[in-house]
N, CA, C and O atoms as a Tinker XYZ file with bonds, in Angstrom:
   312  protein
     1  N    121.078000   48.943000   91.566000    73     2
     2  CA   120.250000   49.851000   90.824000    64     1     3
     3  C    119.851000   50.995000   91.752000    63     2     4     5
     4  O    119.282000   50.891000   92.839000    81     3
     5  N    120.233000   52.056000   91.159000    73     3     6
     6  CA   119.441000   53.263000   92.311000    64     5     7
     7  C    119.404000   54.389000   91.291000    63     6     8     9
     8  O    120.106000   54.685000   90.324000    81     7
     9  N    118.151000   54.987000   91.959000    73     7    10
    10  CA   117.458000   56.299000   91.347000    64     9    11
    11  C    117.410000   57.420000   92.588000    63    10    12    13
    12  O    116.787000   57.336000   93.647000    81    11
    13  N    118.305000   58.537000   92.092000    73    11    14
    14  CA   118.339000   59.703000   92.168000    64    13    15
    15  C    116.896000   60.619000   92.019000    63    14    16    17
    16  O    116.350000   60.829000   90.935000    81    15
    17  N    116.476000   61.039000   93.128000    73    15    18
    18  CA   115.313000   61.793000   93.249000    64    17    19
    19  C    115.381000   63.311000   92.925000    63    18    20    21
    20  O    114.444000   64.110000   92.917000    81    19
    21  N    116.430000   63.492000   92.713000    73    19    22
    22  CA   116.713000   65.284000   92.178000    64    21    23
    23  C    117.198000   65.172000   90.587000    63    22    24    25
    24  O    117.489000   66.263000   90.098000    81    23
    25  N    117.297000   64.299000   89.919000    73    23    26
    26  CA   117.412000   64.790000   88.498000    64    25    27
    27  C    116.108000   65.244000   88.395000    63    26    28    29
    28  O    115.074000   65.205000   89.063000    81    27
    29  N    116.601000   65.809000   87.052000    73    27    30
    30  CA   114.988000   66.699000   86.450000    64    29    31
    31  C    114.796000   66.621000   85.613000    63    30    32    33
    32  O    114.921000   67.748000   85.135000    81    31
    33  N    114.367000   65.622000   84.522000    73    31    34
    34  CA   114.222000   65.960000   82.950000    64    33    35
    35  C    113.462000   66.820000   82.533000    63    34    36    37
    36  O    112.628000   67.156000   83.373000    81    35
    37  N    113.382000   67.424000   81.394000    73    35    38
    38  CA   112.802000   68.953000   80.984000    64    37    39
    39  C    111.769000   67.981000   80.214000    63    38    40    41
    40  O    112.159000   67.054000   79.505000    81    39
    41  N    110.109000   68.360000   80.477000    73    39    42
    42  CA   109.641000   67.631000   79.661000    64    41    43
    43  C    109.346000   67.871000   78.173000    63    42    44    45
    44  O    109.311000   69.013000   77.714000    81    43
    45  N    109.095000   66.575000   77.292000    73    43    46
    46  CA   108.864000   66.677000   75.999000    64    45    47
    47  C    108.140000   68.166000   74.882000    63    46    48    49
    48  O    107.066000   68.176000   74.280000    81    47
    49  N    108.710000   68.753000   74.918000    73    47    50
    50  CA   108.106000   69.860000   74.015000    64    49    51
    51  C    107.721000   69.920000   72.700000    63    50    52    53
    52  O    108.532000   69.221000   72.093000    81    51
    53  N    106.951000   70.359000   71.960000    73    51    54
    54  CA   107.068000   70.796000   70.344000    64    53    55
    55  C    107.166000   72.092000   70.321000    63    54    56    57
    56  O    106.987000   73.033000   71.095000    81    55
    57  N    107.600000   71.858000   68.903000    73    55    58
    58  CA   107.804000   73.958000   68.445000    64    57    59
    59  C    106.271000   74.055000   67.873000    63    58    60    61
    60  O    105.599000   73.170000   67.342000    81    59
    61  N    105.887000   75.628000   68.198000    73    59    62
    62  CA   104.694000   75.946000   67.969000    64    61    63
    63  C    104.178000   75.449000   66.637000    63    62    64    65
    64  O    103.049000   74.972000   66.523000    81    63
    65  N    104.975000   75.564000   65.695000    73    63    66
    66  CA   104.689000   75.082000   63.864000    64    65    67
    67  C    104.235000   73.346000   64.197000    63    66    68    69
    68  O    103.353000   72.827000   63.513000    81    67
    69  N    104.673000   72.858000   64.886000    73    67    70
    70  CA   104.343000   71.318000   65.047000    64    69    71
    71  C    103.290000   70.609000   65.536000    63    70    72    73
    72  O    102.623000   69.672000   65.098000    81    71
    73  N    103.280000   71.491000   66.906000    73    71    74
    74  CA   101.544000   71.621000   67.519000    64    73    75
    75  C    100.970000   71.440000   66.550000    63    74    76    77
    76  O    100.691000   70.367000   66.014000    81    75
    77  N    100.585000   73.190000   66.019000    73    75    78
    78  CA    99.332000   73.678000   64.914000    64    77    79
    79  C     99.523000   72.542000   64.135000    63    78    80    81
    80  O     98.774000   71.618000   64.452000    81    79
    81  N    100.120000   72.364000   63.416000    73    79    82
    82  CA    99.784000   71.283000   62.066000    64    81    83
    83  C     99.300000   69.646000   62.904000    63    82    84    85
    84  O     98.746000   68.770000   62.241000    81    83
    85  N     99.642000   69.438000   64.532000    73    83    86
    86  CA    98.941000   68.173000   64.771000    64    85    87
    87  C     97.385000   68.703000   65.369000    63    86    88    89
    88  O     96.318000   68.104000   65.509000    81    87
    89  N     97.740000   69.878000   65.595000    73    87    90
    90  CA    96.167000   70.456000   65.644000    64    89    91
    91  C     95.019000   70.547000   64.600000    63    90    92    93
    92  O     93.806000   70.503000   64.802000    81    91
    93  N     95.763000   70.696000   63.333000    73    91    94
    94  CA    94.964000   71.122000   62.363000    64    93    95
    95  C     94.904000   69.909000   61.888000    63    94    96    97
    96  O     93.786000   69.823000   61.378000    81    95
    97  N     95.580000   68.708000   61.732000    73    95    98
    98  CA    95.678000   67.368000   61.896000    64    97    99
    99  C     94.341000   66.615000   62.652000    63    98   100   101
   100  O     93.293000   66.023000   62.399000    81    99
   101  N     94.991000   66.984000   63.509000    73    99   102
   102  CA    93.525000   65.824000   64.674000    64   101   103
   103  C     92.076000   66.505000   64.117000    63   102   104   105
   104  O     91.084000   65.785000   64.004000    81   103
   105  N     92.033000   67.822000   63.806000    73   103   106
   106  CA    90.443000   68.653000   63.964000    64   105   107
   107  C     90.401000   67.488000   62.753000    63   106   108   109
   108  O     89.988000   66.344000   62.940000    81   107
   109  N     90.885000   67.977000   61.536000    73   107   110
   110  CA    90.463000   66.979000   60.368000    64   109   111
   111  C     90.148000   65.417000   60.403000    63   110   112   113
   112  O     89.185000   64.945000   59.799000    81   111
   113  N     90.784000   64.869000   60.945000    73   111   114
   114  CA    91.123000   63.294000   61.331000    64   113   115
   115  C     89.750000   63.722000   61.746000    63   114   116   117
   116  O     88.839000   63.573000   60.932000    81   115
   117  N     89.469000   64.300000   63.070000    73   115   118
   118  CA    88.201000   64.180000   63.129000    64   117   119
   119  C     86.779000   64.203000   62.768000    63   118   120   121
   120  O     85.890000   63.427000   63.119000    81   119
   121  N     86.720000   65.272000   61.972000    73   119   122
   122  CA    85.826000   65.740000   61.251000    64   121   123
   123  C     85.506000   64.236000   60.127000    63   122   124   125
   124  O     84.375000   63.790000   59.931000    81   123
   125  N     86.769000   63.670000   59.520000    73   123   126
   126  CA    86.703000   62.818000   58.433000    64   125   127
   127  C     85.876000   61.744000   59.228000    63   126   128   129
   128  O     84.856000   61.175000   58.838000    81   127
   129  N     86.443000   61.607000   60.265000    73   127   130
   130  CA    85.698000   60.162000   61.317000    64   129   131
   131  C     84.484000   60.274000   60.996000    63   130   132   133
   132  O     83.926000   59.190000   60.826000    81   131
   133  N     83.657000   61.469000   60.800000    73   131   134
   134  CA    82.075000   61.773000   60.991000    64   133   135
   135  C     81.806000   60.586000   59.755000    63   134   136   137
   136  O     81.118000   59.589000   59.975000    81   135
   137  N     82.259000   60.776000   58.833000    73   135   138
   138  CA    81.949000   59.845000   57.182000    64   137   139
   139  C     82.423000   58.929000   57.125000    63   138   140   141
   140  O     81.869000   58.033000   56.488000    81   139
   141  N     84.040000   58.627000   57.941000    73   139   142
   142  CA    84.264000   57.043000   57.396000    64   141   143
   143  C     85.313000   56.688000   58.118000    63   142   144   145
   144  O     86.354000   57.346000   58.118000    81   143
   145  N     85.159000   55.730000   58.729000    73   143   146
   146  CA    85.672000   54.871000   60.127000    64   145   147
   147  C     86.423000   55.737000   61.195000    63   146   148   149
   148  O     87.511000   56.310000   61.258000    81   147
   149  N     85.333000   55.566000   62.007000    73   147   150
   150  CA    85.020000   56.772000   63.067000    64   149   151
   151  C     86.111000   56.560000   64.431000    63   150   152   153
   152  O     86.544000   57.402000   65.219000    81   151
   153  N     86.363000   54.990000   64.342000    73   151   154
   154  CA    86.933000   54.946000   65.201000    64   153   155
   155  C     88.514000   55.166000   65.627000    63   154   156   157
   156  O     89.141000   55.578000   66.603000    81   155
   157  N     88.885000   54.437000   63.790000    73   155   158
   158  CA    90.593000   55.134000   63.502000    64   157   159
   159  C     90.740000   56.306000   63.490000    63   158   160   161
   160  O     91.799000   56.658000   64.011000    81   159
   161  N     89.971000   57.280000   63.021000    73   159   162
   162  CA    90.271000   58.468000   62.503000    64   161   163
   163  C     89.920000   59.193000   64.093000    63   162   164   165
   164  O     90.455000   60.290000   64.249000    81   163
   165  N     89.456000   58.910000   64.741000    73   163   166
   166  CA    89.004000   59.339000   66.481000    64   165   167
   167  C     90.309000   59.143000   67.485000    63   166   168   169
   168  O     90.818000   59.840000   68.362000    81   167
   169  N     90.531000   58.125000   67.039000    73   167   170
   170  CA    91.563000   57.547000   67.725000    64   169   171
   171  C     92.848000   58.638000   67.271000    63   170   172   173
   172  O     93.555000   59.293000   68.037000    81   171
   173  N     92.890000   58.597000   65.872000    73   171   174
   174  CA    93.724000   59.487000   65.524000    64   173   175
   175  C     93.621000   61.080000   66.174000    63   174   176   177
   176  O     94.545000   61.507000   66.867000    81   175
   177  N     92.928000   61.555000   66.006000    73   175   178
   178  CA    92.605000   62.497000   66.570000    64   177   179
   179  C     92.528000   62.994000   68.176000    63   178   180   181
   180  O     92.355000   64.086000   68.718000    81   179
   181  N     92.693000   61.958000   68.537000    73   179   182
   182  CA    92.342000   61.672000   70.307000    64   181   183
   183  C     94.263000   61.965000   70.969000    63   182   184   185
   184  O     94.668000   62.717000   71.856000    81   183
   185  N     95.269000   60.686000   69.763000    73   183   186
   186  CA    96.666000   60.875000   70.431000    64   185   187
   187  C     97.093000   62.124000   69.720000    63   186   188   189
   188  O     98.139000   62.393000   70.309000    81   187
   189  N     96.863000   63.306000   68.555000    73   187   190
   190  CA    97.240000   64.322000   67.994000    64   189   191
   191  C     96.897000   65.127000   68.679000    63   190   192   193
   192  O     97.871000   65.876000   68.616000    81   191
   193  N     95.746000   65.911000   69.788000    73   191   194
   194  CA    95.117000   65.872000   70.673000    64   193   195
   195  C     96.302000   66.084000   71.638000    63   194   196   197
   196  O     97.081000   67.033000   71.736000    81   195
   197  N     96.211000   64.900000   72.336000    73   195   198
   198  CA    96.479000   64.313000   73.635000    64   197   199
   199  C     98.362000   65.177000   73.037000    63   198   200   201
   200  O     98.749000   66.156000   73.675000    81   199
   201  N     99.117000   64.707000   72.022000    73   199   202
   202  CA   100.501000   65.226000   72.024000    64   201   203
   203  C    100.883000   66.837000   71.854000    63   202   204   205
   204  O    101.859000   67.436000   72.306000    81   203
   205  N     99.904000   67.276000   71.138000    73   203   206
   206  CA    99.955000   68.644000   70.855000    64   205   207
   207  C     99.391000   69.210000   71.977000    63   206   208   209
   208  O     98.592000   70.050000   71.562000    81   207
   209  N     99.386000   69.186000   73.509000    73   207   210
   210  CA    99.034000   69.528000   74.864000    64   209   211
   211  C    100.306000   70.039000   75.173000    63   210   212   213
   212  O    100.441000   71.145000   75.696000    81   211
   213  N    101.842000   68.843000   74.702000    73   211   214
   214  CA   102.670000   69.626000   75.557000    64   213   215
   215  C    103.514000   70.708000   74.544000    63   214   216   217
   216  O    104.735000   70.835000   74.444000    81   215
   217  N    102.536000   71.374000   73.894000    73   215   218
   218  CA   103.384000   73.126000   73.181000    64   217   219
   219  C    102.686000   73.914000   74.093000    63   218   220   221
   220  O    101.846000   73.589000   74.931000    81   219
   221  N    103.315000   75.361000   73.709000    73   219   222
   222  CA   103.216000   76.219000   74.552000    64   221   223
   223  C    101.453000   76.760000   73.930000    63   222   224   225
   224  O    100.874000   77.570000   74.653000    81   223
   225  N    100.845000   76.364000   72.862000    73   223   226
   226  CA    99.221000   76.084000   72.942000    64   225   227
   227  C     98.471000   75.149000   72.763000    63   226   228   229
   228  O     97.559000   74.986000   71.953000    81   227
   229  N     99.032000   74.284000   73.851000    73   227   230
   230  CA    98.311000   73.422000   74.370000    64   229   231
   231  C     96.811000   73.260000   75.133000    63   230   232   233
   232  O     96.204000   72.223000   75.402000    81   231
   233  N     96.524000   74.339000   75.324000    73   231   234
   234  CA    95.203000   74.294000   75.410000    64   233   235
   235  C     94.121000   73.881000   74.741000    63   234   236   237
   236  O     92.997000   73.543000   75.111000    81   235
   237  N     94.824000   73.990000   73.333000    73   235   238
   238  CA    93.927000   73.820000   71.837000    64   237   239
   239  C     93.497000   72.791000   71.880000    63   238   240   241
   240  O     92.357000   72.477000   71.538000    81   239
   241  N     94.923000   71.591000   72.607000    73   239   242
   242  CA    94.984000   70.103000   72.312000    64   241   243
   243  C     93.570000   69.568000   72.997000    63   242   244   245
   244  O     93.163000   68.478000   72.597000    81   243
   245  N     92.901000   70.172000   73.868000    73   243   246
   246  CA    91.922000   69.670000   75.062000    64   245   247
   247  C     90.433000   69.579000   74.132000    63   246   248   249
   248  O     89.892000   68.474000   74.174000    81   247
   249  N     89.891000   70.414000   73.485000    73   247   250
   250  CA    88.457000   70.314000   72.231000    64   249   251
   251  C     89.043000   69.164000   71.359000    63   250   252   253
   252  O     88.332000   68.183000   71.141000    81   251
   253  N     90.244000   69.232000   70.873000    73   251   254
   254  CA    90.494000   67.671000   69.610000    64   253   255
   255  C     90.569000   66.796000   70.255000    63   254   256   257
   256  O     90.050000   65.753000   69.857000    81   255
   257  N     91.183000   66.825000   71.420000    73   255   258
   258  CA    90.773000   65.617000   72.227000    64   257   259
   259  C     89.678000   65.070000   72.261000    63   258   260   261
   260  O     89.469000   63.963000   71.764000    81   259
   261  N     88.523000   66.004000   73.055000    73   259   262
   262  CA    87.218000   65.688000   73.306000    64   261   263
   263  C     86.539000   65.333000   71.935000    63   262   264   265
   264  O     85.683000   64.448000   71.932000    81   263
   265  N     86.905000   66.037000   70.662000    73   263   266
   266  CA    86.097000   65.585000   69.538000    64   265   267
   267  C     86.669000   64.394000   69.181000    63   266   268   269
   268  O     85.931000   63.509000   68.749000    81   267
   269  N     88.242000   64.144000   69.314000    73   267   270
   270  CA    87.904000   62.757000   68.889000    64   269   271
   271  C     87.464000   62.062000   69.717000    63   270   272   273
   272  O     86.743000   61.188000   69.236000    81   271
   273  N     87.593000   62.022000   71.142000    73   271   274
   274  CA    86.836000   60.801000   71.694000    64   273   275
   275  C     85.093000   60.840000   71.397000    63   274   276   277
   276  O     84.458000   59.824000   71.680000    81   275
   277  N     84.322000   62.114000   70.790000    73   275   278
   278  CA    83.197000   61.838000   70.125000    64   277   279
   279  C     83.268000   61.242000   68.928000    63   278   280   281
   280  O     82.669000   60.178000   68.777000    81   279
   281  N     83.828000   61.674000   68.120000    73   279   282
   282  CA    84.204000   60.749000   66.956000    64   281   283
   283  C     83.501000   59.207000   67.722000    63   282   284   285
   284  O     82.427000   58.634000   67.542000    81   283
   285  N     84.492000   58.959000   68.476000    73   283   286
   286  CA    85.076000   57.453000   68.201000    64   285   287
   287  C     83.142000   56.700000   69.169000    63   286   288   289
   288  O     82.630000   55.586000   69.054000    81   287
   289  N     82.716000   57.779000   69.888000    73   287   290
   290  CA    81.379000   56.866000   70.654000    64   289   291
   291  C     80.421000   57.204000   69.476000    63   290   292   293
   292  O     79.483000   56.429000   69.290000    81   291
   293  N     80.571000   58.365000   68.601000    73   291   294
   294  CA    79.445000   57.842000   67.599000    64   293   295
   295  C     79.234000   56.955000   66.991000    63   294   296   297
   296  O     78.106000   56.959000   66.497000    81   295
   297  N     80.113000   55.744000   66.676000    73   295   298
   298  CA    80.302000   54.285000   65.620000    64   297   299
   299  C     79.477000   53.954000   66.773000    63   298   300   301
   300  O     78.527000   53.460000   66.165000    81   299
   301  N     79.061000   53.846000   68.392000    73   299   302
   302  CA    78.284000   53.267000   68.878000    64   301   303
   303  C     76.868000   53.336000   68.291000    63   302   304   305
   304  O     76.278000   52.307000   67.962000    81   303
   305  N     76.332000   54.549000   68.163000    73   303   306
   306  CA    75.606000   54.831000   67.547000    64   305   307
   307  C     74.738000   54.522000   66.149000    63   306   308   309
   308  O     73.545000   54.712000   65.913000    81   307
   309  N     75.998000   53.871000   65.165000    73   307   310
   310  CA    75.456000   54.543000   63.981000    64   309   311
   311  C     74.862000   52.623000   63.417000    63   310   312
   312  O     74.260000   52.449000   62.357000    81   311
């Protein structure tokens, strides 16, 4: 078994249309968490989030992130 230290895989991308809609995806997922099961719909929102990081606006992915992981500590709360 041996591994080659100079390959390069190109990493995982989406096309911009794919992002936005897991963007506009997770915000909702999240938002819904606020009313009813905070923790699926957080969770949801947390890996839509976390995947829509690697498009080229990925920055977006970093607030749905953070809201769903609020989502998901408010069920501590409630």
């Amino acid at each position: 078994m041996f591994f080659r230290l100079d390959d390069r895989k190109e990493p995982m991308k989406f096309r911009n249309n794919t992002a936005q809609y897991m963007l506009i995806g997770g915000f909702l997922s999240a938002i819904a968490g606020w009313f009813w099961q905070p923790v699926a719909l957080g969770a949801l929102a947390v890996f839509l989030g976390f995947f829509s990081m690697k498009s080229e606006k990925g920055a977006w992915g970093i607030p749905v992130f953070i809201l769903g992981v609020i989502t998901m500590l408010s069920s501590i709360y409630r």
